[in-house]
Amino acid sequence: AQSVTQPDIHITVSEGASLELRCNYSYGATPYLFWYVQSPGQGLQLLLKYFSGDTLVQGIKGFEAEFKRSQSSFNLRKPSVHWSDAAEYFCAVGVSGGYNKLIFGAGTRLAVHP
Amino acid sequence: EAQVTQNPRYLITVTGKKLTVTCSQNMNHEYMSWYRQDPGLGLRQIYYSMNVEVTDKGDVPEGYKVSRKEKRNFPLILESPSPNQTSLYFCASRRSWDREADTQYFGPGTRLTVL
């Protein structure tokens, strides 16, 4: 069955430090992969997505993610975190066939220390 | 402005009292869906709609109903809410049902508490 695993429930980093959020997926076909961010009290905003081509994807707010098929991973990175990046981050895989839905991971909550 | 709107944003109700959460999008999207978000579980799909009058169950449909009479609206109906339906609900839309690479746009969420 298709699934998405985000191994880290909570992560705390200092402002200015680099960030990597992990995402592993289980899916038999070529995946469509997404990272969403949910700021407190807000809906989900798309950070970036991968569906083909270059495996290093650039997104908004200075984020990037790298698709590694051999590791079934799609980790999110940012070289220097800002206090405003504190939020919950969700990785999702787009499942084709049938009803073409998104399957989400459980999320990683990021705290940023000044 | 392209957006998905939901109402109400917050709702406290009692067990068994029917309620409807409205969802509307102004992007002429074919595909709409409802998710619930629970701690440690991420978002799980409740129902989805591929177009007007075409709806189907997602992963956690029990206790919910939907309808899609107009393209822009996709209300979520709880005929007899129970405390286990206390959750944060998101409506989402996507341009077409058959393009899973399309971006899915989310509403701001409705926090429902059932006492």
mmCIF file of C-alpha atoms in Angstrom, chain B residues 3-92:
data_model
loop_
_atom_site.group_PDB
_atom_site.id
_atom_site.type_symbol
_atom_site.label_atom_id
_atom_site.label_comp_id
_atom_site.label_asym_id
_atom_site.label_seq_id
_atom_site.Cartn_x
_atom_site.Cartn_y
_atom_site.Cartn_z
ATOM 1 C CA GLN B 3 -8.944 30.829 -3.386
ATOM 2 C CA VAL B 4 -10.780 28.090 -1.563
ATOM 3 C CA THR B 5 -13.071 29.299 1.181
ATOM 4 C CA GLN B 6 -14.631 27.373 4.014
ATOM 5 C CA ASN B 7 -17.308 28.291 6.524
ATOM 6 C CA PRO B 8 -17.473 28.283 9.403
ATOM 7 C CA ARG B 9 -13.850 28.452 10.514
ATOM 8 C CA TYR B 10 -14.670 27.307 14.015
ATOM 9 C CA LEU B 11 -17.649 25.309 15.232
ATOM 10 C CA ILE B 12 -18.578 23.786 18.558
ATOM 11 C CA THR B 13 -21.620 21.548 18.510
ATOM 12 C CA VAL B 14 -23.211 18.681 20.388
ATOM 13 C CA THR B 15 -23.544 15.030 19.532
ATOM 14 C CA GLY B 16 -26.296 14.304 17.034
ATOM 15 C CA LYS B 17 -26.945 17.838 15.823
ATOM 16 C CA LYS B 18 -26.681 17.894 12.039
ATOM 17 C CA LEU B 19 -24.213 20.365 10.575
ATOM 18 C CA THR B 20 -22.837 21.439 7.223
ATOM 19 C CA VAL B 21 -19.424 22.884 6.462
ATOM 20 C CA THR B 22 -19.406 24.786 3.216
ATOM 21 C CA CYS B 23 -16.568 24.891 0.709
ATOM 22 C CA SER B 24 -16.315 27.057 -2.365
ATOM 23 C CA GLN B 25 -13.595 27.621 -4.966
ATOM 24 C CA ASN B 26 -13.380 30.333 -7.607
ATOM 25 C CA MET B 27 -10.874 28.662 -9.946
ATOM 26 C CA ASN B 28 -13.318 26.562 -12.004
ATOM 27 C CA HIS B 29 -11.595 23.424 -10.742
ATOM 28 C CA GLU B 30 -13.032 20.029 -11.561
ATOM 29 C CA TYR B 31 -11.642 18.116 -8.612
ATOM 30 C CA MET B 32 -12.517 18.855 -5.006
ATOM 31 C CA SER B 33 -11.960 16.909 -1.847
ATOM 32 C CA TRP B 34 -12.320 16.971 1.905
ATOM 33 C CA TYR B 35 -9.632 15.982 4.392
ATOM 34 C CA ARG B 36 -9.493 15.720 8.129
ATOM 35 C CA GLN B 37 -6.311 16.409 10.049
ATOM 36 C CA ASP B 38 -5.611 14.697 13.331
ATOM 37 C CA PRO B 39 -2.402 14.855 15.415
ATOM 38 C CA GLY B 40 0.086 12.213 14.406
ATOM 39 C CA LEU B 41 -2.003 11.108 11.434
ATOM 40 C CA GLY B 42 -1.501 13.910 8.934
ATOM 41 C CA LEU B 43 -4.348 14.555 6.525
ATOM 42 C CA ARG B 44 -6.706 11.792 5.485
ATOM 43 C CA GLN B 45 -9.155 12.069 2.633
ATOM 44 C CA ILE B 46 -12.841 11.834 3.521
ATOM 45 C CA TYR B 47 -14.587 12.282 0.183
ATOM 46 C CA TYR B 48 -13.691 13.585 -3.219
ATOM 47 C CA SER B 49 -15.501 14.776 -6.327
ATOM 48 C CA MET B 50 -14.212 14.549 -9.872
ATOM 49 C CA ASN B 51 -16.902 16.877 -11.240
ATOM 50 C CA VAL B 52 -20.490 17.971 -10.787
ATOM 51 C CA GLU B 53 -22.658 15.104 -9.535
ATOM 52 C CA VAL B 54 -19.632 12.770 -9.339
ATOM 53 C CA THR B 55 -18.501 11.983 -5.810
ATOM 54 C CA ASP B 56 -16.876 9.025 -4.110
ATOM 55 C CA LYS B 57 -15.496 7.874 -0.788
ATOM 56 C CA GLY B 58 -11.967 8.502 0.328
ATOM 57 C CA ASP B 59 -10.162 6.722 3.120
ATOM 58 C CA VAL B 60 -12.322 7.761 6.092
ATOM 59 C CA PRO B 61 -15.885 8.408 4.824
ATOM 60 C CA GLU B 62 -17.874 6.958 7.730
ATOM 61 C CA GLY B 63 -20.224 9.506 9.278
ATOM 62 C CA TYR B 64 -19.917 12.025 6.457
ATOM 63 C CA LYS B 65 -21.872 12.949 3.350
ATOM 64 C CA VAL B 66 -21.105 15.280 0.482
ATOM 65 C CA SER B 67 -22.828 16.691 -2.566
ATOM 66 C CA ARG B 68 -21.621 18.463 -5.706
ATOM 67 C CA LYS B 69 -24.529 20.191 -7.379
ATOM 68 C CA GLU B 70 -22.452 23.084 -8.667
ATOM 69 C CA LYS B 71 -18.861 23.081 -9.811
ATOM 70 C CA ARG B 72 -17.720 25.678 -7.305
ATOM 71 C CA ASN B 73 -19.307 24.229 -4.149
ATOM 72 C CA PHE B 74 -18.618 21.035 -2.243
ATOM 73 C CA PRO B 75 -20.308 20.986 1.180
ATOM 74 C CA LEU B 76 -19.455 18.442 3.865
ATOM 75 C CA ILE B 77 -22.420 17.181 5.846
ATOM 76 C CA LEU B 78 -22.355 15.490 9.237
ATOM 77 C CA GLU B 79 -25.842 14.061 9.732
ATOM 78 C CA SER B 80 -25.261 12.973 13.329
ATOM 79 C CA PRO B 81 -21.898 14.205 14.587
ATOM 80 C CA SER B 82 -20.052 12.259 17.249
ATOM 81 C CA PRO B 83 -17.087 13.234 19.429
ATOM 82 C CA ASN B 84 -14.686 11.173 17.286
ATOM 83 C CA GLN B 85 -15.377 13.620 14.479
ATOM 84 C CA THR B 86 -13.731 16.398 16.441
ATOM 85 C CA SER B 87 -10.975 17.414 14.071
ATOM 86 C CA LEU B 88 -9.568 20.045 11.743
ATOM 87 C CA TYR B 89 -11.166 19.837 8.319
ATOM 88 C CA PHE B 90 -9.731 21.041 5.036
ATOM 89 C CA CYS B 91 -11.361 21.430 1.684
ATOM 90 C CA ALA B 92 -9.131 21.326 -1.372
#
